[in-house]
Amino acid sequence: MIWRVEVKQKDGIFDPIGKSIARDINDLKLGEVTDVRVVSVFLLEGSVSREEVKRIGDELLIDPIVEQYSFDLKGPLQSAACHVVEIAYNPGVMDPVEASTIKGIRDLGVTGISAVRTARQYHIYGRLSTKQLESITSRVLMNKLIQHVVLDPSCVPTTLSMAGPSLSKFQVITVALTDANDKKLSEISNSGQLYLNLNEMKAIQDHFKKEGRNPTDVELETIAQTWSEHCGHKTFRGLIRYREGRNAKPKIIRSLFKTTIAAATLKLNKKWCISVFHDNAGVIAFDKEYHVCFKVETHNHPSALEPFGGANTGVGGVIRDTLGTGMAAKPLCNTDVFCFARPDTSLASLPTGTLHPKRVMKGVIAGVRDYGNKMGIPTVNGAIIFNKDFVGNPLVFCGNIGLIPKGQEAKRVNKGDLIVAVGGRTGRDGIHGATFSSGELTSESETVSSGAVQIGNPIEEKKVLDALLKARDANLYSAITDCGAGGFSSAVGEMGQKTGARVHLDRAPLKYQGLKYHEIWISESQERMVLSVPECNIEAFLKIFADENVEVAVLGEFDGSGRLQLFFYGKQVADLDMSFVHDGLPQITKEAVYHKPVLKKEKLSKSRSADLTEDLCKALSHYNVASKESVIRIYDHEVQGASVVKPLVGSSCDGPSDAAVIRGRLDSNRGIAVSNGINVRYGMIDPFWMAASCIDEAIRQIIAVGGDLGSIALLDNFCWGNPDKADRLGSLVRCAQGCYKAAVAFGTPFISGKDSLYNEYTQNGKSLAIPGTVLISAIGIIDDVRRCVTMDFKKAGNSIYVIGMTLNEMGGSIYLENLEQLGSGVPQVNFKRAIKTYQAIEKAVKSGLMMSLHDCSEGGLAVALAEMAMAGGVGATVLLKKVLYQGVSKRDDILLFSESNSRFIAEVSPAHEKTLAKIFKGIPMVRVGTVEASPEFVVYGVKDRPVINARMDALKEIWKAPLK
Amino acid sequence: MSQSVKVIVLRTAGTNCNEETAFAFSRSGAEVEQVHVNALVSGVKKLSDFHILALPGGFSYGDDIASGRILANELRLKLGEDIKNFIRDGKLIIGICNGFQILVKAGILPGLGWQMGQEATLFYNDSAKFEARWVHLKIEGRSVWTKGMTGNIYLPVAHGEGKFIPRDTKVLEALSANDQVVFRYCTPDASKPSYPDNPNGSVEDIAGICDPTGRVLGLMPHPERHFLFEQHPFWTRLKHPSVIPAKAGIQNQTLGDGAKIFENGVNYVKENLFCHSRESGNP
């Protein structure tokens, strides 16, 4: 029998959740709503008495101070006063609350409940048409990919069980491949969502012809997953015929990865690079006892369809990368970077099938908040970039830094080790995620690929983390990896590459009965890790995980056969040659052409010395520059207690800090700085200089908090359009070349990276690609965190310096974007000068001269200066004519808003002027003004007339308003 | 050999501030063990072996159903007697953030004891958002945990459900009458706050309370996150005496405002729960 319990707030209790939903509805102009009240619904299945249900209600489901409940309700729920909409999760989407509720009920001593489902009822007050109500439901209350409207809540279902029939008696399915013609081969790839091209299908056909049989469905799935762009990185590792310009002589690139990213690291040959590229994260040395690892991942496709779930599982996934690095690292902090279309995009201009950017943004941020906060991993740093071309494909980058004891950075599966899965159960969720993300999105993606969308359970992953570190420290296993894209197929396939593996799929714990063998094998259910455990340790291993309530399953063994053999209820369903799976991918040559874009030179309309106060306001209120405080404050950015330079600094805790700094361990003053560089508009002008600029930006943020250039390592994340189109691939090649050039010049090796290609949205045959985007993340080691510097001006009377050379490099700037221009003079990097500058700053920081330091990026000197004054609660006077400029004629707008690289603003006490001059001998640096006690920002132009004159509180308000 | 102050930092699925809480106690001179609730329930570990029970922050069991609810029930139903005895024996309990929610929902705080069960709650913030920000707290009441602390202190909060609501005015009056309100949110100059100085809409700006004995403390802000000087959000300003004129406590550039709370707990145990026979050296 099923009991239905409804929990709602007592009358007179303020319902903030309902209020905020009402606000969202009114904000999106979906109808005029006066109030919304939320009711939680619990369906409890089992044989329990009325008294027991009452006890569950009284002691578990309600808070007696503020809530009340009722159960087995009869009669009409639709009250005249409000509209009632009830939303429940689709079958197969697991709400973690259900398992917790069952635990809570058992703790009460009530044992008769076998299943729980939850739902949410919304009581919406206001006059609404049916159409308005439908649009509120679909745009605010639910996402049809994971939820549905319960049409008649009074009709209680007969069972909550998701179980299908047991599949212990089943047929092994084979695919008729060996005599298929080309057309048929393509059909097999398409209908099976394999995303394999004809060449690859033919290679598989040849292989099975040699074996004299047809493959089973799960064998084909395994190959498709291993060879997918997502797992195999075919573009970065394959052959490319590259030309710069249509008529140039083509050049063959053998592996873009090896010739650019990895080549830089190899050339630099830093001894503190402990483990690069081959593991789940890059590892560098930290102190005498520990190393640190860093990985940044993308989760773009899932976030486009279900922003909360996509970002949520993106964070969960990158944390598992840390857990799966070496013999498992302990996660220390997250960094997250997003690219969205602008929040003020009109509903009418959205392509069909896409969500409004406001909703995407809200969902993504909530997803990150949920996973990071619940796992207790601080989100210490990030960025949000807005551009209209992200409307079909938002980008979600999730990064994690971990700490790993020395000696634990390597792993090795031994023949005879058991294959052990730990953590969450396997369900039908996330099937075909790996192959799905290797294709373009279309307006039908949401229906075809809904299986690829999931929501995470951070508490499950936290339990895995707690148990895992204990098992690691007890030396109970020989290797570990995470179950990410491709699920068991990818994890076991990778781990058993050298040894071979024998897997009994029926031994995997399932969320519900009825999964087919291939579904178990490729399911991407979250919160799972795979380990190899020597048989002699299995007892001790099981005990540790049982103590933490984490489920463990022994799936089979790494048997030394060199083959991948899968069984289901004793019957063999796959028998693959490991070497074909991993090395059989046919080499293909992709065409790449880079066309230098034909761009209009920027037109600076204003006269030379016009008032620029309004332009500063526009720059400060540009979405990219505007304060992100409202986002940062919903992330727990201080849990674990290690933060030293927080994302918000200054006298009112609202200044936008450069890099974040955390301690590696609470009992030491050695720290880790983390930063990100990203700028898509530069890439529209030249991807090479976008890459160099992003690297410079990431590095200079670390320098700005007191880091050392010599300790910095980099990560790359390329998000691009379809690499099968020559122009997309051409600009990708040029970007990777910029990465090589800058990394080598700065002496900063790449240690890890990722690419997410096929970010295109196809509608009615027209394809919208994202602007090619590279995210550079940087990590640096800080000797002593007590020497760190923040960007807030500290004291009136101190001198303000501009460090670095300003050039006429307005291309791609915020200033031009506000004038609806792109421009052509993209910022470049003078590496020699930059390195000298960074080294001098290091010296000045170590001598304690720098009272504050801030890097100049989007919005140029004007924005950087204003931010420093706002953060310090002070004013500033600046003389532009002092600013060092390399160019034909000095213009106020160029000096203020050019985004030349490698520049900083510094605050120094007048007493230290001479010492400073000595350190910066031969390096562009000049005193331009003074920190003022009066809260005014006054800038005098080259002709000594004021060109900016604004009150600090007014500027702050303008800067905070857009994303409040 | 001197006797050591033993602290149990209790954790379960979703607890996530246990390490920094353990660090704060161990830096304050205690011997700390982080113990899973399963080990107490099964009897592998005994609560009576410890002097201080710390319930750290986090999302116990995901805060599913309501924050702290499931662990509160587990403590009440499975460890209720042990906890009662622990308090009766004169020992100390501190619940921080999720730990405070658990103490309140288990009926251990405010512990007025007129009837069994919950006398107050911590409900959704009025802003309907998770709030990670720093707050000023006025120190009041009488708790052994805040001995010698006066004026106001600066600590971070990080929670979505921190709005303190008493069952009725009788509870509220009793809290005041018994000096059980230990921390109230205030403005930087210690006056009546509005949002965001009161970050959640708590009734009468209550941020932390103790039981009638003063030995059981619960608070939403995180003292363990302002244990070290460099955890202060603008320590880079404070370290220049010329920028911020020195105020009491700030000259100490190693420890933060929260450190005194842990030190008080440890010292209380040393002064009140240990036999002071220096000669024998044995308890």
PDB file of C-alpha atoms in Angstrom, chain A residues 62 151 174 196 212 278 365 429 478 539 638 667 753:
ATOM      1  CA  ILE A  62       8.048  17.805   9.502  1.00  0.00           C
ATOM      2  CA  LEU A 151      -1.759  15.250 -13.628  1.00  0.00           C
ATOM      3  CA  THR A 174      24.892  -9.697 -32.347  1.00  0.00           C
ATOM      4  CA  LEU A 196      31.601   6.442 -35.599  1.00  0.00           C
ATOM      5  CA  GLY A 212      35.273 -14.766 -38.494  1.00  0.00           C
ATOM      6  CA  HIS A 278      48.638  10.416 -18.628  1.00  0.00           C
ATOM      7  CA  ILE A 365      25.339  28.065 -10.585  1.00  0.00           C
ATOM      8  CA  ASP A 429      21.200   7.243 -16.429  1.00  0.00           C
ATOM      9  CA  SER A 478      47.021  -1.174  -6.503  1.00  0.00           C
ATOM     10  CA  GLU A 539      38.484  -8.374   3.447  1.00  0.00           C
ATOM     11  CA  GLU A 638      35.856  28.947   2.861  1.00  0.00           C
ATOM     12  CA  ASP A 667      49.422  23.460   9.757  1.00  0.00           C
ATOM     13  CA  GLY A 753      44.176  19.532 -20.345  1.00  0.00           C
TER      14      GLY A 753
END
